[in-house]
Amino acid sequence: MEATTESDLPEMVDVASDDPEVVLAAYAERGWGDGLPLVAPTEERVAAMLGDTANPDEVIATLPPRFGEATRRMIAVNAVLAGCRPAHLPVLVAAVRALDKPELNLRGVNATTHPVAPLLIVHGQAAVDGEYNAGIGAFGPGNRANAATGRALRLILLHIAGAVPGPGDVSTQGGPAKYSYCVAENVEESPWGSYATDAGIDAASAITIHCGEAPHNVHDMESSDPASVLDKVASAMVSWGSNNAPISQGEFFVALCPEHASLCADHGWSRADVASYLFNKATVRVGDARQAFNLLAWAPWQIALGDDDIVSMTEHPNNIKVFVVGGAGKHSSVIPSWGMTKSVTLAIGEDS
Amino acid sequence: MKIYNPQGRVGHPPATQAEALPSLAGKRIGILDNRKPNAGLLMGRIAERLAADHGAIVSIVESKNAAISAPDEVLGKLTKEVELVLTGSAD
């Protein structure tokens, strides 16, 4: 008799009721779920999530390391589990398309010992329609759209991609960003307009995925000029413990609060100016880097530098991505990269 | 009542393990060094031990980036030129 393969697993599971504790127990005994209570993905709820979605069983992406097929239906199942509303489904479909891009390197992201998690940033009309939070407390908690969409993306990684701690995700310590990691861009208070537009996306709605660490706080309540604020941002970027130190292709996402962003813009600084300044200030001595790491995955021009030269924490200013998020107050954050990954920005289109 | 299995179908057939070699005598061993700290050292020592104890021949040492798959040309070379590959050292 042939062994049962994953392809033979039944599409539906019998449970006594749709009580959250019953669903949690039924899933947990199969190694499914994220440890938190779940909304039962009944046929009716999944149908309501899909609405009049065309081609619900079209394969959007095949996600490693399990190589599970992410169809709209299976994305909807995980959206129901997480507590999403139907308005969040197009965001998730676009996010899955982004996860499938080769430059994002999902296989490495899921398999590494690093605590990397995909940060999902929602841009434009989809953020309005889905009632995502771009203001006070955007990284959480308290907003259903941010919490549920981020959680659904993690459930997709756990269930469809198979990024289960142990066999599919060997992150040494894991991390809180692996539960839910989703914000909306605060475009209304961005002095530079939409990040997605500057990334070349001409659409009413878009998403960005950056695979990185949890946010590192940067507080500055005193400075009245951009350089002083950004010097503090640069100090948060310079860390021997981050993968950006030995891997020069790594990106930084710099999430400026509206007040820090407007201070920069009021002094005539563009988004690119901020990135250029940080490129020149987030630096280390080359000899110190060589002492810290036996192996440096650096660009050839960086390897050619002398020990007493100064080198940036990333190989190009374009690797420093600046966007605006949050509400009143003077706290920004830096989100270092896993390293061997590039962020992806995609339109949320009719195919989402 | 019934609820969905959240995993969906597997798109590629699950990988299967290769048959174990009945003997290492005269077999060529390749090392795919992923350049993690000490990976090359560890696998080199293992290869030396296999050569000394079982008559294998250490044939090829290739390297790859730890975070991405080995290029097709590297895998093709290993497939063609060795019978056993040592790889997979982590942190």
Short mmCIF file of C-alpha atoms in Angstrom, two decimals:
data_model
loop_
_atom_site.label_atom_id
_atom_site.label_comp_id
_atom_site.label_asym_id
_atom_site.label_seq_id
_atom_site.Cartn_x
_atom_site.Cartn_y
_atom_site.Cartn_z
CA MET A 1 0.00 0.00 0.00
CA GLU A 2 1.37 3.41 -0.97
CA ALA A 3 2.07 5.97 1.72
CA THR A 4 -0.38 8.85 1.99
CA THR A 5 1.08 12.06 0.58
CA GLU A 6 0.13 15.62 1.40
CA SER A 7 -1.69 15.81 -1.92
CA ASP A 8 -4.08 13.17 -0.66
CA LEU A 9 -5.12 15.12 2.44
CA PRO A 10 -8.84 15.83 2.57
CA GLU A 11 -9.89 19.36 1.68
CA MET A 12 -12.31 19.49 4.61
CA VAL A 13 -11.97 18.50 8.26
CA ASP A 14 -14.77 17.28 10.52
CA VAL A 15 -15.23 19.21 13.77
CA ALA A 16 -17.95 19.07 16.43
CA SER A 17 -18.82 22.78 16.11
CA ASP A 18 -17.43 26.12 14.97
CA ASP A 19 -16.65 27.11 18.56
CA PRO A 20 -13.21 28.83 18.48
CA GLU A 21 -11.84 26.46 21.12
CA VAL A 22 -13.00 23.42 19.15
CA VAL A 23 -11.39 24.77 15.98
CA LEU A 24 -8.21 25.65 17.85
CA ALA A 25 -7.96 22.13 19.28
CA ALA A 26 -8.74 20.44 15.95
CA TYR A 27 -6.10 22.50 14.19
CA ALA A 28 -3.50 22.19 16.95
CA GLU A 29 -3.67 18.40 16.92
CA ARG A 30 -2.80 18.52 13.20
CA GLY A 31 0.07 20.95 13.72
CA TRP A 32 -1.87 23.86 12.19
CA GLY A 33 -2.53 27.38 13.41
CA ASP A 34 -0.45 30.05 15.12
CA GLY A 35 -1.42 29.17 18.68
CA LEU A 36 -4.24 31.71 18.91
CA PRO A 37 -8.01 31.13 18.58
CA LEU A 38 -9.25 30.85 15.02
CA VAL A 39 -12.44 31.66 13.14
CA ALA A 40 -13.83 28.43 11.66
CA PRO A 41 -13.27 28.39 7.88
CA THR A 42 -16.64 26.95 6.91
CA GLU A 43 -17.69 26.72 3.30
CA GLU A 44 -20.13 29.60 3.87
CA ARG A 45 -17.55 31.93 5.42
CA VAL A 46 -14.97 31.18 2.73
CA ALA A 47 -17.59 31.75 0.02
CA ALA A 48 -18.47 35.09 1.61
CA MET A 49 -14.78 36.02 1.72
CA LEU A 50 -14.39 35.16 -1.97
CA GLY A 51 -17.57 36.97 -3.02
CA ASP A 52 -17.73 37.07 -6.81
CA THR A 53 -13.97 36.51 -7.15
CA ALA A 54 -13.16 35.05 -10.54
CA ASN A 55 -11.06 31.89 -10.79
CA PRO A 56 -10.96 30.99 -7.08
CA ASP A 57 -8.87 27.90 -7.77
CA GLU A 58 -6.29 29.50 -10.03
CA VAL A 59 -2.82 29.03 -8.55
CA ILE A 60 -1.47 32.49 -7.64
CA ALA A 61 1.87 31.19 -6.38
CA THR A 62 3.54 28.02 -5.19
CA LEU A 63 5.16 28.86 -1.88
CA PRO A 64 8.31 27.19 -0.48
CA PRO A 65 9.51 25.26 1.42
CA ARG A 66 6.37 23.08 1.23
CA PHE A 67 5.54 24.30 -2.28
CA GLY A 68 1.88 24.61 -1.38
CA GLU A 69 -0.43 26.06 -3.99
CA ALA A 70 -1.79 29.44 -2.94
CA THR A 71 -5.12 29.81 -4.76
CA ARG A 72 -7.57 32.60 -3.99
CA ARG A 73 -9.70 30.01 -2.20
CA MET A 74 -6.86 28.89 0.06
CA ILE A 75 -5.85 32.50 0.68
CA ALA A 76 -9.49 33.15 1.61
CA VAL A 77 -9.50 30.17 3.99
CA ASN A 78 -6.56 31.63 5.88
CA ALA A 79 -8.10 35.10 5.77
CA VAL A 80 -11.23 33.73 7.45
CA LEU A 81 -9.12 31.94 10.07
CA ALA A 82 -7.35 35.21 10.91
CA GLY A 83 -10.49 37.31 11.18
CA CYS A 84 -10.21 39.30 7.93
CA ARG A 85 -13.03 41.04 6.09
CA PRO A 86 -13.57 40.53 2.32
CA ALA A 87 -12.00 43.95 1.65
CA HIS A 88 -8.69 42.50 2.86
CA LEU A 89 -8.60 39.62 0.36
CA PRO A 90 -7.21 41.65 -2.60
CA VAL A 91 -4.43 42.92 -0.32
CA LEU A 92 -3.53 39.35 0.59
CA VAL A 93 -3.63 38.12 -3.02
CA ALA A 94 -1.25 40.92 -4.05
CA ALA A 95 0.95 40.11 -1.05
CA VAL A 96 1.15 36.46 -2.12
CA ARG A 97 2.14 37.58 -5.63
CA ALA A 98 4.92 39.64 -4.04
CA LEU A 99 6.10 36.70 -1.93
CA ASP A 100 6.49 34.75 -5.18
CA LYS A 101 8.98 37.20 -6.73
CA PRO A 102 12.45 35.62 -7.05
CA GLU A 103 14.23 38.68 -5.65
CA LEU A 104 12.28 38.35 -2.38
CA ASN A 105 13.79 34.85 -1.90
CA LEU A 106 10.93 33.41 0.17
CA ARG A 107 12.63 30.04 0.46
CA GLY A 108 15.51 31.66 2.31
CA VAL A 109 13.24 33.98 4.29
CA ASN A 110 11.21 31.05 5.59
CA ALA A 111 14.10 28.70 6.19
CA THR A 112 16.69 30.91 7.89
CA THR A 113 17.72 30.96 11.55
CA HIS A 114 17.20 34.77 11.46
CA PRO A 115 13.93 36.15 12.95
CA VAL A 116 12.89 37.72 9.62
CA ALA A 117 9.21 38.31 8.87
CA PRO A 118 7.57 39.85 5.80
CA LEU A 119 6.33 43.35 6.67
CA LEU A 120 3.22 44.11 4.59
CA ILE A 121 2.66 47.82 3.87
CA VAL A 122 -0.69 48.80 2.34
CA HIS A 123 -0.80 51.87 0.10
CA GLY A 124 -3.63 53.98 -1.32
CA GLN A 125 -7.32 53.28 -1.73
CA ALA A 126 -7.09 49.70 -0.45
CA ALA A 127 -5.92 51.09 2.89
CA VAL A 128 -9.02 53.28 3.01
CA ASP A 129 -11.41 50.58 1.85
CA GLY A 130 -10.01 48.04 4.27
CA GLU A 131 -9.92 50.52 7.18
CA TYR A 132 -6.23 49.93 7.81
CA ASN A 133 -4.48 52.02 10.44
CA ALA A 134 -1.68 54.31 9.24
CA GLY A 135 -1.76 56.59 12.28
CA ILE A 136 -1.38 56.26 16.04
CA GLY A 137 -0.24 52.75 16.93
CA ALA A 138 -0.12 51.58 13.31
CA PHE A 139 2.21 48.68 14.08
CA GLY A 140 -0.36 47.56 16.67
CA PRO A 141 -2.32 46.63 18.54
CA GLY A 142 -5.97 47.52 18.20
CA ASN A 143 -6.90 47.67 14.52
CA ARG A 144 -8.69 44.72 12.95
CA ALA A 145 -7.41 45.25 9.41
CA ASN A 146 -3.74 45.51 10.35
CA ALA A 147 -3.91 42.68 12.89
CA ALA A 148 -5.99 40.26 10.83
CA THR A 149 -4.28 40.85 7.48
CA GLY A 150 -0.82 40.48 8.99
CA ARG A 151 -1.97 37.37 10.81
CA ALA A 152 -3.52 35.92 7.65
CA LEU A 153 -0.24 36.37 5.79
CA ARG A 154 1.56 34.48 8.55
CA LEU A 155 -1.08 31.72 8.47
CA ILE A 156 -0.55 31.46 4.71
CA LEU A 157 3.17 31.02 5.36
CA LEU A 158 2.54 28.44 8.09
CA HIS A 159 -0.10 26.42 6.26
CA ILE A 160 0.50 26.80 2.53
CA ALA A 161 4.23 27.53 2.51
CA GLY A 162 4.90 25.13 5.38
CA ALA A 163 7.00 27.63 7.36
CA VAL A 164 6.29 25.74 10.56
CA PRO A 165 8.80 26.29 13.38
CA GLY A 166 11.11 23.30 13.27
CA PRO A 167 10.60 21.56 9.94
CA GLY A 168 9.99 24.65 7.81
CA ASP A 169 11.28 27.64 9.79
CA VAL A 170 14.40 27.23 11.88
CA SER A 171 14.43 30.76 13.30
CA THR A 172 16.58 30.45 16.41
CA GLN A 173 14.33 32.56 18.64
CA GLY A 174 11.39 33.37 16.37
CA GLY A 175 9.93 36.82 16.90
CA PRO A 176 6.75 38.78 17.59
CA ALA A 177 6.70 40.09 13.99
CA LYS A 178 6.05 36.49 12.92
CA TYR A 179 2.52 36.67 14.39
CA SER A 180 1.28 39.69 12.44
CA TYR A 181 3.23 42.45 10.67
CA CYS A 182 1.10 44.84 8.64
CA VAL A 183 0.68 48.62 8.51
CA ALA A 184 -0.73 51.19 6.12
CA GLU A 185 1.38 54.02 4.77
CA ASN A 186 0.30 57.38 6.19
CA VAL A 187 0.15 59.01 2.80
CA GLU A 188 -2.10 61.84 4.04
CA GLU A 189 0.71 63.07 6.27
CA SER A 190 3.56 62.13 3.98
CA PRO A 191 5.18 65.32 2.64
CA TRP A 192 6.55 63.30 -0.27
CA GLY A 193 3.32 61.61 -1.37
CA SER A 194 3.03 57.88 -1.83
CA TYR A 195 5.97 55.53 -1.41
CA ALA A 196 4.40 53.20 -3.99
CA THR A 197 4.25 55.98 -6.60
CA ASP A 198 7.93 56.74 -6.08
CA ALA A 199 8.59 53.00 -6.41
CA GLY A 200 7.11 53.21 -9.92
CA ILE A 201 3.61 51.91 -9.27
CA ASP A 202 0.88 53.85 -11.06
CA ALA A 203 -2.22 52.47 -9.39
CA ALA A 204 -4.85 53.53 -6.87
CA SER A 205 -3.81 50.76 -4.48
CA ALA A 206 -0.59 48.88 -3.89
CA ILE A 207 1.32 46.80 -1.38
CA THR A 208 4.97 46.56 -0.41
CA ILE A 209 6.63 43.62 1.27
CA HIS A 210 9.95 44.02 3.05
CA CYS A 211 11.43 40.99 4.78
CA GLY A 212 13.12 42.27 7.87
CA GLU A 213 13.34 42.47 11.62
CA ALA A 214 10.80 43.98 13.97
CA PRO A 215 11.01 47.82 14.14
CA HIS A 216 13.86 49.43 16.08
CA ASN A 217 12.68 52.64 17.72
CA VAL A 218 14.28 56.04 17.09
CA HIS A 219 13.12 58.83 19.37
CA ASP A 220 14.05 62.48 18.93
CA MET A 221 11.92 65.07 20.68
CA GLU A 222 14.46 67.87 20.67
CA SER A 223 15.98 68.42 17.25
CA SER A 224 14.87 71.23 15.00
CA ASP A 225 16.87 70.29 11.93
CA PRO A 226 16.79 67.18 9.70
CA ALA A 227 20.44 66.25 10.19
CA SER A 228 20.12 65.90 13.96
CA VAL A 229 17.06 63.65 13.68
CA LEU A 230 18.61 61.57 10.91
CA ASP A 231 21.86 61.17 12.85
CA LYS A 232 19.81 59.29 15.42
CA VAL A 233 18.18 57.22 12.67
CA ALA A 234 21.66 56.43 11.33
CA SER A 235 22.77 55.33 14.78
CA ALA A 236 19.92 52.79 14.85
CA MET A 237 21.04 51.50 11.44
CA VAL A 238 24.59 50.87 12.60
CA SER A 239 24.54 47.57 14.46
CA TRP A 240 27.00 44.72 14.22
CA GLY A 241 24.16 42.39 15.20
CA SER A 242 22.06 43.06 12.12
CA ASN A 243 22.43 41.11 8.89
CA ASN A 244 22.88 44.42 7.08
CA ALA A 245 26.39 44.63 8.54
CA PRO A 246 27.90 41.66 6.66
CA ILE A 247 25.46 41.67 3.69
CA SER A 248 25.75 44.84 1.65
CA GLN A 249 22.80 44.21 -0.67
CA GLY A 250 20.43 44.38 2.31
CA GLU A 251 17.86 47.14 2.45
CA PHE A 252 16.74 49.30 5.36
CA PHE A 253 13.15 50.46 5.69
CA VAL A 254 13.04 53.75 7.55
CA ALA A 255 9.55 54.39 8.90
CA LEU A 256 9.47 58.10 9.71
CA CYS A 257 6.70 59.47 11.88
CA PRO A 258 4.83 62.43 10.30
CA GLU A 259 6.56 64.99 12.52
CA HIS A 260 10.07 63.81 11.68
CA ALA A 261 9.13 63.59 7.99
CA SER A 262 7.64 67.09 7.90
CA LEU A 263 10.71 68.50 9.66
CA CYS A 264 12.86 67.10 6.84
CA ALA A 265 10.50 68.29 4.11
CA ASP A 266 10.10 71.74 5.66
CA HIS A 267 13.86 72.16 5.28
CA GLY A 268 13.60 71.22 1.60
CA TRP A 269 14.76 67.62 1.94
CA SER A 270 13.23 65.08 -0.45
CA ARG A 271 12.76 61.38 0.27
CA ALA A 272 15.92 60.72 -1.77
CA ASP A 273 17.82 63.37 0.21
CA VAL A 274 16.96 61.56 3.42
CA ALA A 275 18.22 58.29 1.97
CA SER A 276 21.41 59.90 0.69
CA TYR A 277 22.13 61.50 4.05
CA LEU A 278 21.58 58.20 5.88
CA PHE A 279 23.80 56.40 3.37
CA ASN A 280 26.60 58.76 4.25
CA LYS A 281 26.02 58.71 8.01
CA ALA A 282 25.17 55.06 8.72
CA THR A 283 28.77 53.96 8.30
CA VAL A 284 31.42 51.81 9.91
CA ARG A 285 35.19 51.55 9.66
CA VAL A 286 36.10 48.81 7.17
CA GLY A 287 38.76 47.32 9.43
CA ASP A 288 36.23 47.00 12.24
CA ALA A 289 33.85 45.15 9.92
CA ARG A 290 36.63 42.77 8.90
CA GLN A 291 37.36 42.12 12.56
CA ALA A 292 33.68 41.44 13.30
CA PHE A 293 33.05 39.04 10.39
CA ASN A 294 35.21 36.38 8.76
CA LEU A 295 33.02 36.56 5.70
CA LEU A 296 31.59 39.75 4.27
CA ALA A 297 28.99 39.45 1.50
CA TRP A 298 29.96 42.86 0.19
CA ALA A 299 30.00 44.45 -3.24
CA PRO A 300 33.40 44.21 -4.97
CA TRP A 301 34.01 47.95 -4.60
CA GLN A 302 33.51 47.66 -0.86
CA ILE A 303 35.87 44.70 -0.56
CA ALA A 304 38.54 46.82 -2.27
CA LEU A 305 38.40 49.46 0.47
CA GLY A 306 41.24 49.78 2.96
CA ASP A 307 40.89 49.05 6.66
CA ASP A 308 40.85 52.74 7.58
CA ASP A 309 38.22 53.62 4.99
CA ILE A 310 34.62 54.24 5.97
CA VAL A 311 31.84 52.18 4.40
CA SER A 312 28.07 52.50 4.51
CA MET A 313 25.88 49.82 6.09
CA THR A 314 24.44 49.17 2.64
CA GLU A 315 25.98 49.31 -0.82
CA HIS A 316 23.70 51.95 -2.39
CA PRO A 317 21.43 54.80 -1.20
CA ASN A 318 18.57 53.17 -3.12
CA ASN A 319 18.64 50.39 -0.52
CA ILE A 320 17.38 52.88 2.07
CA LYS A 321 13.59 53.01 1.71
CA VAL A 322 11.82 55.88 3.44
CA PHE A 323 8.07 55.95 4.10
CA VAL A 324 5.77 57.67 6.58
CA VAL A 325 3.69 55.90 9.21
CA GLY A 326 2.31 56.67 12.66
CA GLY A 327 0.55 59.51 14.39
CA ALA A 328 1.42 62.41 16.65
CA GLY A 329 4.72 62.22 18.51
CA LYS A 330 8.38 61.99 17.66
CA HIS A 331 9.13 58.29 17.37
CA SER A 332 10.31 56.81 14.09
CA SER A 333 11.75 53.35 13.45
CA VAL A 334 14.33 51.45 11.46
CA ILE A 335 13.54 48.00 10.05
CA PRO A 336 16.76 46.18 9.10
CA SER A 337 16.68 43.48 6.45
CA TRP A 338 17.35 39.77 6.59
CA GLY A 339 19.89 40.59 3.90
CA MET A 340 19.54 38.20 0.98
CA THR A 341 16.18 39.59 -0.07
CA LYS A 342 14.78 42.60 -1.90
CA SER A 343 11.52 44.36 -1.15
CA VAL A 344 8.70 44.14 -3.68
CA THR A 345 6.01 46.75 -4.42
CA LEU A 346 3.04 45.68 -6.54
CA ALA A 347 -0.25 47.21 -7.62
CA ILE A 348 -3.43 45.75 -6.22
CA GLY A 349 -5.13 45.23 -9.54
CA GLU A 350 -8.05 43.43 -11.08
CA ASP A 351 -6.08 40.19 -10.83
CA SER A 352 -6.00 40.53 -7.05
CA MET B 1 -19.67 20.12 10.63
CA LYS B 2 -16.89 20.55 8.10
CA ILE B 3 -14.22 23.22 7.89
CA TYR B 4 -11.40 23.68 5.42
CA ASN B 5 -7.97 22.15 5.64
CA PRO B 6 -5.91 25.39 5.43
CA GLN B 7 -2.90 23.92 3.66
CA GLY B 8 -4.13 23.35 0.13
CA ARG B 9 -2.43 21.12 -2.37
CA VAL B 10 1.30 20.63 -2.83
CA GLY B 11 2.39 21.96 -6.18
CA HIS B 12 5.51 19.92 -6.62
CA PRO B 13 5.91 16.24 -5.80
CA PRO B 14 7.56 15.83 -2.40
CA ALA B 15 11.30 15.26 -2.64
CA THR B 16 12.47 11.71 -2.14
CA GLN B 17 15.74 10.54 -0.67
CA ALA B 18 18.31 8.98 -2.98
CA GLU B 19 19.18 5.34 -2.49
CA ALA B 20 22.11 4.86 -0.11
CA LEU B 21 25.35 3.77 -1.79
CA PRO B 22 26.09 0.10 -0.92
CA SER B 23 29.78 0.94 -0.51
CA LEU B 24 31.92 4.07 -0.59
CA ALA B 25 34.98 2.23 -1.91
CA GLY B 26 36.23 4.10 -4.97
CA LYS B 27 33.26 6.50 -4.91
CA ARG B 28 33.92 10.19 -5.56
CA ILE B 29 32.78 12.64 -2.89
CA GLY B 30 31.93 16.25 -3.65
CA ILE B 31 31.62 18.98 -1.06
CA LEU B 32 29.06 21.75 -1.58
CA ASP B 33 30.34 24.35 0.86
CA ASN B 34 27.58 26.84 1.67
CA ARG B 35 30.19 29.18 3.21
CA LYS B 36 28.58 29.21 6.63
CA PRO B 37 31.24 29.59 9.34
CA ASN B 38 33.27 26.37 9.58
CA ALA B 39 31.06 24.55 7.04
CA GLY B 40 33.98 23.86 4.72
CA LEU B 41 36.17 22.76 7.62
CA LEU B 42 33.51 20.40 8.97
CA MET B 43 32.64 18.80 5.65
CA GLY B 44 36.28 18.61 4.60
CA ARG B 45 37.11 16.63 7.74
CA ILE B 46 34.13 14.33 7.17
CA ALA B 47 35.24 13.73 3.58
CA GLU B 48 38.79 12.99 4.72
CA ARG B 49 37.48 10.49 7.26
CA LEU B 50 35.27 8.79 4.65
CA ALA B 51 38.24 8.57 2.32
CA ALA B 52 40.51 7.10 5.00
CA ASP B 53 37.99 4.64 6.46
CA HIS B 54 36.03 3.59 3.40
CA GLY B 55 38.23 4.16 0.38
CA ALA B 56 36.25 7.08 -1.07
CA ILE B 57 37.91 9.78 -3.16
CA VAL B 58 37.47 13.48 -2.36
CA SER B 59 36.86 14.92 -5.78
CA ILE B 60 35.22 18.36 -5.92
CA VAL B 61 34.73 21.30 -3.61
CA GLU B 62 32.14 23.81 -4.79
CA SER B 63 30.77 26.77 -2.91
CA LYS B 64 27.42 28.49 -2.87
CA ASN B 65 25.71 31.35 -1.10
CA ALA B 66 24.14 30.12 2.13
CA ALA B 67 20.88 31.93 1.50
CA ILE B 68 20.09 30.91 -2.06
CA SER B 69 20.03 27.70 -4.06
CA ALA B 70 23.19 26.48 -5.78
CA PRO B 71 23.31 27.48 -9.47
CA ASP B 72 22.26 24.84 -12.01
CA GLU B 73 25.78 24.62 -13.41
CA VAL B 74 27.16 23.72 -9.98
CA LEU B 75 24.48 21.08 -9.43
CA GLY B 76 25.06 19.75 -12.95
CA LYS B 77 28.81 19.46 -12.35
CA LEU B 78 28.27 17.62 -9.08
CA THR B 79 25.72 15.28 -10.65
CA LYS B 80 28.17 14.44 -13.42
CA GLU B 81 31.39 14.10 -11.48
CA VAL B 82 30.62 12.62 -8.05
CA GLU B 83 28.50 9.90 -6.51
CA LEU B 84 28.08 11.49 -3.07
CA VAL B 85 27.71 15.15 -2.04
CA LEU B 86 28.26 16.52 1.45
CA THR B 87 26.35 19.73 2.13
CA GLY B 88 23.86 21.42 4.41
CA SER B 89 25.86 22.74 7.37
CA ALA B 90 23.94 25.47 9.21
CA ASP B 91 25.02 28.05 11.77
#
